[in-house]
Amino acid sequence: MHKDQITTAAGLVAELTAELKTHTYGIHSYELPATIEFKAYTTVTLLDDRASIVVALSRSGYVVTQESDPKYKRFVDMPFETLTALLSALSPAFNSAMHQALSTRLMAIAAAQQEDDDEEDGSEEDGSDDDDSKPQE
């Protein structure tokens, strides 16, 4: 569901929880979200230096509201359309982990496709060719 279509605080929590679960490859940890007014909040610990940030999700997007390391101060109150964009801006280790996860998925898809291709080639070599099965005159 797109964040603009969320009409309840519970919906924001559900959306933020789902997004966090899909990004576990690139963060150290996170706390389950809670709501205050019409925003869902969570604390995320980054891979880079184990710094913590508080992320809020509202209908207008994702924003860092607090940070445990001054080097992330410039990101406080900066809006992001997606959690991926927010984490990419803050964390080089997130970017590396995301690229590694993507590479692993693509290699798995390529391996599965190769396996399918090998199985198809094998069925053609198993005597399923009509010309070889006819008796020669």
Short mmCIF file of C-alpha atoms in Angstrom, two decimals:
data_model
loop_
_atom_site.label_atom_id
_atom_site.label_comp_id
_atom_site.label_asym_id
_atom_site.label_seq_id
_atom_site.Cartn_x
_atom_site.Cartn_y
_atom_site.Cartn_z
CA MET A 1 0.00 0.00 0.00
CA HIS A 2 1.29 3.48 -0.81
CA LYS A 3 1.78 5.72 2.21
CA ASP A 4 -0.60 8.36 0.75
CA GLN A 5 -3.41 5.78 0.91
CA ILE A 6 -2.89 4.94 4.58
CA THR A 7 -5.76 6.31 6.63
CA THR A 8 -4.99 5.08 10.16
CA ALA A 9 -2.06 5.12 12.58
CA ALA A 10 -2.23 1.31 12.61
CA GLY A 11 -1.83 1.38 8.84
CA LEU A 12 1.33 3.48 9.17
CA VAL A 13 2.74 1.02 11.72
CA ALA A 14 1.95 -1.90 9.42
CA GLU A 15 3.59 -0.14 6.46
CA LEU A 16 6.71 0.79 8.42
CA THR A 17 7.00 -2.71 9.88
CA ALA A 18 6.73 -4.27 6.40
CA GLU A 19 9.38 -1.89 5.04
CA LEU A 20 11.75 -2.62 7.91
CA LYS A 21 11.38 -6.37 7.36
CA THR A 22 12.31 -6.00 3.69
CA HIS A 23 15.45 -4.01 4.60
CA THR A 24 16.93 -6.29 7.29
CA TYR A 25 19.85 -7.17 4.99
CA GLY A 26 21.15 -3.60 5.31
CA ILE A 27 20.54 -2.57 8.91
CA HIS A 28 21.90 -3.91 12.17
CA SER A 29 18.58 -3.87 14.03
CA TYR A 30 15.32 -2.03 14.54
CA GLU A 31 12.63 -1.67 17.16
CA LEU A 32 9.00 -2.40 16.45
CA PRO A 33 7.26 0.81 15.43
CA ALA A 34 4.96 2.79 17.70
CA THR A 35 2.65 5.68 16.89
CA ILE A 36 2.42 9.19 18.20
CA GLU A 37 -0.35 11.27 16.68
CA PHE A 38 -0.46 10.27 13.01
CA LYS A 39 3.17 9.13 12.66
CA ALA A 40 4.84 5.75 13.11
CA TYR A 41 8.25 5.83 14.79
CA THR A 42 11.05 3.30 15.03
CA THR A 43 14.67 3.27 16.09
CA VAL A 44 17.05 1.82 13.50
CA THR A 45 20.63 0.86 14.25
CA LEU A 46 22.81 1.29 11.17
CA LEU A 47 25.43 -1.21 10.02
CA ASP A 48 28.19 1.37 9.51
CA ASP A 49 28.99 2.39 13.04
CA ARG A 50 26.04 1.04 15.05
CA ALA A 51 24.68 4.58 15.29
CA SER A 52 20.98 4.82 16.00
CA ILE A 53 18.46 6.99 14.22
CA VAL A 54 14.80 7.51 14.95
CA VAL A 55 12.75 7.29 11.76
CA ALA A 56 9.20 8.57 11.46
CA LEU A 57 6.74 7.64 8.73
CA SER A 58 3.80 9.90 8.00
CA ARG A 59 1.62 10.36 4.96
CA SER A 60 4.23 12.79 3.64
CA GLY A 61 7.12 10.31 3.79
CA TYR A 62 10.04 9.13 5.88
CA VAL A 63 12.11 11.45 8.03
CA VAL A 64 14.92 11.10 10.58
CA THR A 65 13.76 12.80 13.77
CA GLN A 66 16.72 12.01 16.05
CA GLU A 67 20.26 10.71 15.68
CA SER A 68 22.85 9.32 18.09
CA ASP A 69 25.84 10.52 16.04
CA PRO A 70 26.35 14.18 15.02
CA LYS A 71 27.44 13.17 11.52
CA TYR A 72 23.78 12.31 10.79
CA LYS A 73 22.46 15.66 12.08
CA ARG A 74 22.20 17.11 8.55
CA PHE A 75 19.61 14.41 7.72
CA VAL A 76 17.26 15.31 10.59
CA ASP A 77 13.91 16.57 9.25
CA MET A 78 14.95 15.89 5.63
CA PRO A 79 12.01 14.14 3.91
CA PHE A 80 12.50 10.95 1.90
CA GLU A 81 9.96 9.27 -0.36
CA THR A 82 11.05 5.74 0.64
CA LEU A 83 12.90 3.98 3.43
CA THR A 84 15.39 2.75 0.84
CA ALA A 85 16.19 6.34 -0.17
CA LEU A 86 16.62 7.37 3.47
CA LEU A 87 18.92 4.47 4.32
CA SER A 88 20.88 4.89 1.08
CA ALA A 89 21.54 8.55 1.89
CA LEU A 90 22.74 7.81 5.42
CA SER A 91 24.57 4.51 5.19
CA PRO A 92 27.29 3.39 2.75
CA ALA A 93 27.14 -0.04 4.44
CA PHE A 94 23.41 -0.22 3.62
CA ASN A 95 24.22 0.47 -0.04
CA SER A 96 26.88 -2.25 -0.08
CA ALA A 97 24.53 -4.73 1.58
CA MET A 98 21.72 -3.82 -0.84
CA HIS A 99 23.97 -4.36 -3.85
CA GLN A 100 25.18 -7.68 -2.42
CA ALA A 101 21.59 -8.82 -1.79
CA LEU A 102 20.59 -7.80 -5.32
CA SER A 103 23.59 -9.57 -6.82
CA THR A 104 22.80 -12.73 -4.85
CA ARG A 105 19.16 -12.67 -6.05
CA LEU A 106 20.17 -12.10 -9.66
CA MET A 107 22.70 -14.94 -9.53
CA ALA A 108 20.02 -17.25 -8.09
CA ILE A 109 17.63 -16.28 -10.90
CA ALA A 110 20.34 -16.86 -13.50
CA ALA A 111 21.18 -20.26 -11.97
CA ALA A 112 17.51 -21.28 -11.96
CA GLN A 113 17.13 -20.15 -15.57
CA GLN A 114 20.26 -22.10 -16.54
CA GLU A 115 18.87 -25.18 -14.78
CA ASP A 116 15.59 -24.82 -16.69
CA ASP A 117 17.50 -24.42 -19.96
CA ASP A 118 19.61 -27.50 -19.18
CA GLU A 119 16.47 -29.55 -18.46
CA GLU A 120 14.91 -28.44 -21.76
CA ASP A 121 18.10 -29.33 -23.65
CA GLY A 122 18.19 -32.70 -21.90
CA SER A 123 14.67 -33.59 -22.99
CA GLU A 124 15.61 -33.01 -26.62
CA GLU A 125 18.59 -35.34 -26.29
CA ASP A 126 16.54 -38.11 -24.66
CA GLY A 127 15.31 -39.48 -27.98
CA SER A 128 12.30 -37.24 -28.24
CA ASP A 129 13.37 -36.27 -31.76
CA ASP A 130 10.86 -37.85 -34.15
CA ASP A 131 13.39 -38.48 -36.94
CA ASP A 132 15.58 -40.74 -34.76
CA SER A 133 12.65 -42.89 -33.60
CA LYS A 134 11.49 -43.86 -37.11
CA PRO A 135 12.84 -47.10 -38.51
CA GLN A 136 15.11 -46.56 -41.45
CA GLU A 137 14.13 -48.09 -44.75
#
